[in-house]
Tab-separated table of C-alpha atoms and ligand atoms in Angstrom:
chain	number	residue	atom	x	y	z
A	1	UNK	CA	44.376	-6.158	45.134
A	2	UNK	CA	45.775	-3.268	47.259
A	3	UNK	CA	44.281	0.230	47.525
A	4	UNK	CA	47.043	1.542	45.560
A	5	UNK	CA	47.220	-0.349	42.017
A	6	UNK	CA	42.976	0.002	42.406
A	7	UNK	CA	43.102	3.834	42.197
A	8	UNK	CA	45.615	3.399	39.784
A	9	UNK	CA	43.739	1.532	37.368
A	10	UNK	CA	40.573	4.046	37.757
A	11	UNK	CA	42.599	6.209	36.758
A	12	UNK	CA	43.516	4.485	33.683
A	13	UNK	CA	39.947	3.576	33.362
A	14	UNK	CA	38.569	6.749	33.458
A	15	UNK	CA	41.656	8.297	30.850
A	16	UNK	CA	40.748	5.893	28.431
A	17	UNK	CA	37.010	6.630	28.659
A	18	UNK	CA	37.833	10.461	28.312
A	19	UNK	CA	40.253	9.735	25.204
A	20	UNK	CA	37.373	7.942	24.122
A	21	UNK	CA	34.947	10.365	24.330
A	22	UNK	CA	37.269	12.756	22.723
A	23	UNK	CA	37.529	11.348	19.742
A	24	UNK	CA	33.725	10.760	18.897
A	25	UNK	CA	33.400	13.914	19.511
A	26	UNK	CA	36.536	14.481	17.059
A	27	UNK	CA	34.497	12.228	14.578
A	28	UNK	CA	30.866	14.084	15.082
A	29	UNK	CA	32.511	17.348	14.944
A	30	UNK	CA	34.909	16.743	11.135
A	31	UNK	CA	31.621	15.161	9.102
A	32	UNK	CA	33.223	12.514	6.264
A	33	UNK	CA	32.076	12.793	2.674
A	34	UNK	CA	31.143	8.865	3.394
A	35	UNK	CA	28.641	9.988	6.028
A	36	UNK	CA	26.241	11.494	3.459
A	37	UNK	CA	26.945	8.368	0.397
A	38	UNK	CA	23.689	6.311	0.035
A	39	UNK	CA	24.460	2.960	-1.823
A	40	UNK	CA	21.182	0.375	-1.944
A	41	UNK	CA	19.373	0.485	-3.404
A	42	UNK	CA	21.019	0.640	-6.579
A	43	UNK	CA	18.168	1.674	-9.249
A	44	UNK	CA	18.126	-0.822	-12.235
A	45	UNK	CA	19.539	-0.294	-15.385
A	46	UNK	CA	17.517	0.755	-18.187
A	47	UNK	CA	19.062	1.150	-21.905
A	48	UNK	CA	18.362	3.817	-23.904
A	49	UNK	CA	17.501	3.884	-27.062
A	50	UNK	CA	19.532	5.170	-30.062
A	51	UNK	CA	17.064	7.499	-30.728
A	52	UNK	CA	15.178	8.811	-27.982
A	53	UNK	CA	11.562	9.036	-28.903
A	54	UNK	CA	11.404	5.024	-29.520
A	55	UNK	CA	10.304	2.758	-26.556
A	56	UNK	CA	13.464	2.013	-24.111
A	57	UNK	CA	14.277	-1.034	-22.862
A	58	UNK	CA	11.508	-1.282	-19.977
A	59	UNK	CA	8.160	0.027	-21.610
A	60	UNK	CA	5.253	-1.036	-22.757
A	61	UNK	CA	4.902	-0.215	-26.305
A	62	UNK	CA	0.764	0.769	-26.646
A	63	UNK	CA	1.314	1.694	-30.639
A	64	UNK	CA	3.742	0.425	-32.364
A	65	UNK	CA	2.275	1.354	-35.724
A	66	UNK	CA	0.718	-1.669	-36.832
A	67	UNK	CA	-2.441	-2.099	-35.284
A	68	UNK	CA	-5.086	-1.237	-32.115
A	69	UNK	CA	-4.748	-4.232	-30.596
A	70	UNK	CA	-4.128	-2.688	-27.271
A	71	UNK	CA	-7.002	-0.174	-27.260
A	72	UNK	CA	-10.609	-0.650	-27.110
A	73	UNK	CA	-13.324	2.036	-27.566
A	74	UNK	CA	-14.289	3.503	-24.579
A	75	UNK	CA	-17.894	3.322	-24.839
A	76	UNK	CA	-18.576	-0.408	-25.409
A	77	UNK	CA	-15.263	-1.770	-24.697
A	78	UNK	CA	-15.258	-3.121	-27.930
A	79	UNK	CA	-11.771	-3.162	-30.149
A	80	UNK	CA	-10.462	0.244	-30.915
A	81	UNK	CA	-12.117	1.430	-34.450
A	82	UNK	CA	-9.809	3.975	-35.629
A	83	UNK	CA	-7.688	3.711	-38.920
A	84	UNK	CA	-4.458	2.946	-38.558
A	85	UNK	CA	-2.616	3.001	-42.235
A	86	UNK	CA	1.166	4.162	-42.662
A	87	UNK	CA	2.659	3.547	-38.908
A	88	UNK	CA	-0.004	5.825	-37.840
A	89	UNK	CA	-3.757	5.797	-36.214
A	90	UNK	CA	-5.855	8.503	-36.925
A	91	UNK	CA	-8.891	9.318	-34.535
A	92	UNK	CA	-12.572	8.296	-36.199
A	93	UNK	CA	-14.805	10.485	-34.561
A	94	UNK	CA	-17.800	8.259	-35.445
A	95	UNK	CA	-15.780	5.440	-33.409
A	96	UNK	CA	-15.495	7.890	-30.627
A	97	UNK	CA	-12.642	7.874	-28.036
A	98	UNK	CA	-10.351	5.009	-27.211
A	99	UNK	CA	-8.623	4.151	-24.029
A	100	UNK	CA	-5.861	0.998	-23.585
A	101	UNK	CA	-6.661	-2.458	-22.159
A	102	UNK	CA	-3.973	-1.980	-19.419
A	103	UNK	CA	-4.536	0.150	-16.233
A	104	UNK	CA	-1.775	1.902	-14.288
A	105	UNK	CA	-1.585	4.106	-11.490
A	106	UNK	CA	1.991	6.185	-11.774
A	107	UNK	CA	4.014	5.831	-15.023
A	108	UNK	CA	6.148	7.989	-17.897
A	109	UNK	CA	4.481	8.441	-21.122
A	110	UNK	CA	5.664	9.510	-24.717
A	111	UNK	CA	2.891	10.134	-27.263
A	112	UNK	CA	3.279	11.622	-31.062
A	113	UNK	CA	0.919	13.765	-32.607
A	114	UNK	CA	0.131	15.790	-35.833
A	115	UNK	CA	-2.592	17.946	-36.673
A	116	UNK	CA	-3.670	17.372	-40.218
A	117	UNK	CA	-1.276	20.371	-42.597
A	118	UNK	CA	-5.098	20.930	-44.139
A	119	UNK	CA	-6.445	21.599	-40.504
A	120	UNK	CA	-9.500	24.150	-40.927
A	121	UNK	CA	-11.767	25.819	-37.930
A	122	UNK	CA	-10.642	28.294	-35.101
A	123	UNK	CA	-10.207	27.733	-31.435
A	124	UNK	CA	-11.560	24.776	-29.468
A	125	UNK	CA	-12.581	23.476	-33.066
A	126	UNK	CA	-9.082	23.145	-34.501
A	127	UNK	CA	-7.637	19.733	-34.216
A	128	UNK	CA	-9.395	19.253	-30.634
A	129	UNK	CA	-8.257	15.678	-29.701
A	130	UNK	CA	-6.805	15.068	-25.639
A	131	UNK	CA	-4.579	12.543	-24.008
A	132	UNK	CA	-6.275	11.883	-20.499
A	133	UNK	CA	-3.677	10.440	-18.122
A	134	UNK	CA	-6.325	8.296	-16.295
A	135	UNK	CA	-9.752	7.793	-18.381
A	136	UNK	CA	-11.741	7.010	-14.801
A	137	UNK	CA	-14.891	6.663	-16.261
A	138	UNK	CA	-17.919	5.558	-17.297
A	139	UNK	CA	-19.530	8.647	-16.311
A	140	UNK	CA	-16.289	11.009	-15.027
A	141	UNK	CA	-14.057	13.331	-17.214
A	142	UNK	CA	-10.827	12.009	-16.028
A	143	UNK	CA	-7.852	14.134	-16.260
A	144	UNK	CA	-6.751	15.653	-19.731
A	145	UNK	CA	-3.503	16.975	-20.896
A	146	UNK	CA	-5.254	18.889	-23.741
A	147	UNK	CA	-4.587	18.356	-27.872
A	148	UNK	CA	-4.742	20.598	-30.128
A	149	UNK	CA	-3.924	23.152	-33.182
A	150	UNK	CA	-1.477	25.527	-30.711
A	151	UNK	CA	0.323	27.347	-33.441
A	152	UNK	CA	-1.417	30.487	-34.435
A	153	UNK	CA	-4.497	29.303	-33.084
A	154	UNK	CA	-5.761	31.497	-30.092
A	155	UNK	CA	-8.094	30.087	-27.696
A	156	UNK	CA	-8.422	30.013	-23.809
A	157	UNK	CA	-4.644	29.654	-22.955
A	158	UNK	CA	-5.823	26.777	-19.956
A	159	UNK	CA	-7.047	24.716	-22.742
A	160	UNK	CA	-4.566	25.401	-25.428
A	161	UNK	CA	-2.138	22.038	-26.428
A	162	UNK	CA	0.253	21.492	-23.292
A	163	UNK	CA	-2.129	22.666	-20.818
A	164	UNK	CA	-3.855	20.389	-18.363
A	165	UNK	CA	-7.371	21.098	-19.438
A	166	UNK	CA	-8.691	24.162	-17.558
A	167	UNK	CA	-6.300	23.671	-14.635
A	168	UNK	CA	-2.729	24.518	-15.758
A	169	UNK	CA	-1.790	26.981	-18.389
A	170	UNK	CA	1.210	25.442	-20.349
A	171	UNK	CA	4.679	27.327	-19.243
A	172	UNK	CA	5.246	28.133	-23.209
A	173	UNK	CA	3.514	27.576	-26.401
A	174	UNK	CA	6.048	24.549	-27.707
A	175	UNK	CA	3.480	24.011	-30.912
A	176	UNK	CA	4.879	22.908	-33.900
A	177	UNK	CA	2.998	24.187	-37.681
A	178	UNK	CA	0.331	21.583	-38.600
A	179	UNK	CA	1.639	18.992	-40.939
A	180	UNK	CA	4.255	18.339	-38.301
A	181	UNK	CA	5.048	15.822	-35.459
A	182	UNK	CA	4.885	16.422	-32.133
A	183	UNK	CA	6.087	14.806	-29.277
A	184	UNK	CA	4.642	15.041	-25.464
A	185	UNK	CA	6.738	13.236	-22.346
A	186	UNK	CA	5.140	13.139	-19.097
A	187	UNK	CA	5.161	11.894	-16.017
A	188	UNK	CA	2.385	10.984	-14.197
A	189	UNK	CA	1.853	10.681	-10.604
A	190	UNK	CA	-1.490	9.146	-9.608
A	191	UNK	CA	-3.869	10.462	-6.669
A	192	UNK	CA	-4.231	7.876	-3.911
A	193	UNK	CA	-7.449	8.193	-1.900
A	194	UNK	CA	-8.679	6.664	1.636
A	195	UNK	CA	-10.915	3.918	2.506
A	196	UNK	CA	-13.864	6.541	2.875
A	197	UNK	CA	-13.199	8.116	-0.725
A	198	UNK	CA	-11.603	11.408	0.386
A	199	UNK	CA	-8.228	12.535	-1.160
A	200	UNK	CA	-4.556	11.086	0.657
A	201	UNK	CA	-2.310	12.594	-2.229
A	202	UNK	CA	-3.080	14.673	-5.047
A	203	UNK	CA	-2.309	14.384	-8.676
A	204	UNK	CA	0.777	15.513	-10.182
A	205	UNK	CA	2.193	16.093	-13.743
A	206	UNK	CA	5.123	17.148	-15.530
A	207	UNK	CA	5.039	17.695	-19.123
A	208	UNK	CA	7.614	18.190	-21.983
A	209	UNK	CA	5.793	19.413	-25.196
A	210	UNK	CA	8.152	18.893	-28.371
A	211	UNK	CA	11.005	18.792	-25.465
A	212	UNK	CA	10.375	22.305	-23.846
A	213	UNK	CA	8.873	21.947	-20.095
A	214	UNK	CA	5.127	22.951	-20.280
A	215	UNK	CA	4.203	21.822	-16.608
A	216	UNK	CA	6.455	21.606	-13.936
A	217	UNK	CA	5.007	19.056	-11.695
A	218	UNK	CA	2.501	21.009	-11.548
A	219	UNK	CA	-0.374	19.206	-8.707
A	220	UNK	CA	-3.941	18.612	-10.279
A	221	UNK	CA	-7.199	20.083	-8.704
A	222	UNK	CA	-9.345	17.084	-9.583
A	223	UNK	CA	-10.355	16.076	-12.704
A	224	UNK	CA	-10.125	18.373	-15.746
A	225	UNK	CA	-14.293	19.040	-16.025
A	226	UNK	CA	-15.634	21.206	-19.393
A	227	UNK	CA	-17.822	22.870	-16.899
A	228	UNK	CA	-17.650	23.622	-13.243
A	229	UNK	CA	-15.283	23.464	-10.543
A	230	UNK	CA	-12.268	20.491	-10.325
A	231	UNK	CA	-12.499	17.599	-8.196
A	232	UNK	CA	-11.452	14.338	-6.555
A	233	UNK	CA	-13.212	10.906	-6.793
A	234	UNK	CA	-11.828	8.070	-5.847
A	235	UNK	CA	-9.976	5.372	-8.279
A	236	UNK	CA	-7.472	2.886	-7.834
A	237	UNK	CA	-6.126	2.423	-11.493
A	238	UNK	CA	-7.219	3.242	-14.896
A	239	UNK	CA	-6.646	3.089	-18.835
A	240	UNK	CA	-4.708	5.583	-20.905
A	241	UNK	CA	-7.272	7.377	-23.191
A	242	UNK	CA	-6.827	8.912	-26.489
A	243	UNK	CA	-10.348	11.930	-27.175
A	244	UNK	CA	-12.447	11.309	-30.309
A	245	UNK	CA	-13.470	15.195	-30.325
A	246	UNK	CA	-16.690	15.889	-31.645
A	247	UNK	CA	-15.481	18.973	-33.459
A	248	UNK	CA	-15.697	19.419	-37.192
A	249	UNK	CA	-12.096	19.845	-38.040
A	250	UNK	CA	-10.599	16.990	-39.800
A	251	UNK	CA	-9.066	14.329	-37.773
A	252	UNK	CA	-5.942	14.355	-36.328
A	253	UNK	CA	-2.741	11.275	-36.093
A	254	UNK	CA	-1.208	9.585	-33.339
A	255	UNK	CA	2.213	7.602	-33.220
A	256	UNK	CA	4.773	6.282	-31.437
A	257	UNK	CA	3.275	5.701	-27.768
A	258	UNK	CA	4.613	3.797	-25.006
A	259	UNK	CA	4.453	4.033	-21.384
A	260	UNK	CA	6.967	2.799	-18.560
A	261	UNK	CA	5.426	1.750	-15.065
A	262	UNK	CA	6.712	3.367	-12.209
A	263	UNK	CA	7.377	2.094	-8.991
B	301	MG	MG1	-9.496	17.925	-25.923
C-alpha cells in the first residue's frame, strides 16, 4: 500500500466518522415523538360494567346481597351476625363489628350506604357506623374512613362522613338526606414497614363520596385513634371492616361492596 492511497483513505475514514457524528448529533438535537412512546407493558383489560356502581369484571364481590358469607365478626371470628333481608345487611350492634375473611394490602373499593330516613340523635350519635380500610387488630384502631349522618348534622368536621377519622377533613360535604344511598370509591394504598417495625411508606387514600372527591390522596398519619396522637405499627395485610357503633341511633344499611386487588 503506498503512502499516498493510505492518507487518502484516512481521510475518507475520518469524513465518514465526522458525517457520522453529525448526524447523531442531528438525531439528539430534533427529539422524535417515538422517543417518549412507552409500549409494555400493556395494562390488562378490564370491562366495565353497564352500570358503574356494580362489581367490574376483575373484583371480588364481598356483598352481593344475599348473605355474610364473606364476613366474620371481628371479635370471635365467628360468622358475621348482622341481618341481611332485601339485598341489604344492616349493622346489629349487639353482633358488634364485622371485618371480611380475605386480607389485602393495596386495592379499590366501592361500598353503599344509607342512614335509616327515621335516623334520630345529634353528632357523633347519628348513624355512627365506619369503613376501616385495614381492620389491623385485635387490640389496634386500624384506619377509618368515617360513616355517618353528614347532612345537616354538625359535628367535628375531621370526623364527619368522608373524612378519614380525625386525620383528614373531607374536601366537601357530598352527604346525601337519610333515607338515601350513598356510594364511597376509594383507593387504598397500604403502608409497608421494615424488618425492625418502623415505617418504609406511608398510607395513602383517595376518596369519592357519592362521586365528588373528598380526599385527594391524601397520606395517613397512622392509624385513625378516638384519642391521642396517630401512629404507625407494623402489618403486612389485613381484613376490610365494616363498625358496629355503639351509639343509640338506629342502625344503619350496607350494599353493594366489592373490592379489586391492586398490583
Ligand atoms: Mg365511625
Amino acid at each position: 500500500m503506498n503512502s499516498h492511497f493510505l492518507k487518502l483513505l484516512t481521510l475518507a475514514v475520518a469524513s465518514f466518522a465526522v458525517t457520522v457524528t453529525y448526524a447523531q448529533q442531528d438525531t439528539q438535537a430534533k427529539p422524535r415523538p417515538e422517543d417518549t412512546e412507552i409500549w409494555q407493558p400493556v395494562p390488562k383489560v378490564v370491562t366495565p360494567a353497564a352500570e358503574c356502581n356494580a362489581p367490574p369484571s376483575d373484583a371480588i364481590v364481598l356483598f352481593d346481597g344475599k348473605n355474610v358469607d364473606d364476613w366474620v365478626n371481628v371479635k370471635d371470628k365467628q360468622p358475621a351476625l348482622w341481618d341481611v333481608h332485601d339485598g341489604v345487611m344492616t349493622v346489629n350492634k349487639a353482633g358488634g363489628s364485622i371485618e371480611t375473611r380475605r386480607r389485602f394490602k393495596d386495592y379499590q373499593l366501592h361500598v353503599e350506604y344509607k342512614i335509616p330516613a327515621s335516623i334520630t340523635g345529634t353528632g357523633q350519635g347519628r348513624g355512627n357506623s365506619g369503613v376501616f380500610l385495614a381492620s389491623t387488630g385485635p387490640g389496634d384502631d386500624g384506619y377509618e374512613l368515617q360513616v355517618l349522618d353528614g347532612y345537616n348534622n354538625p359535628t367535628y368536621v375531621n370526623g364527619m362522613a368522608g373524612s378519614i377519622y380525625k386525620q383528614s377533613i373531607p374536601l366537601a360535604n357530598a352527604s346525601r338526606k337519610p333515607g338515601e344511598w350513598q356510594t364511597y370509591d376509594v383507593a387504598w394504598t397500604a403502608p409497608t414497614f421494615n424488618d425492625d417495625g418502623s415505617l418504609k411508606t406511608p398510607a395513602y387514600v383517595t376518596v369519592f363520596f357519592n362521586g365528588i372527591l373528598v380526599q385527594n390522596h391524601f397520606e395517613l398519619k397512622g392509624q385513625t385513634l378516638y384519642i391521642g396522637k396517630p401512629f404507625y405499627k407494623k402489618y403486612d395485610s389485613a381484613p376490610i371492616k365494616l363498625q358496629a357503633h355503639g351509639d343509640k341511633s338506629e342502625p344503619i344499611s350496607y350494599r353493594n361492596i366489592w373490592v379489586r386487588e391492586l398490583p
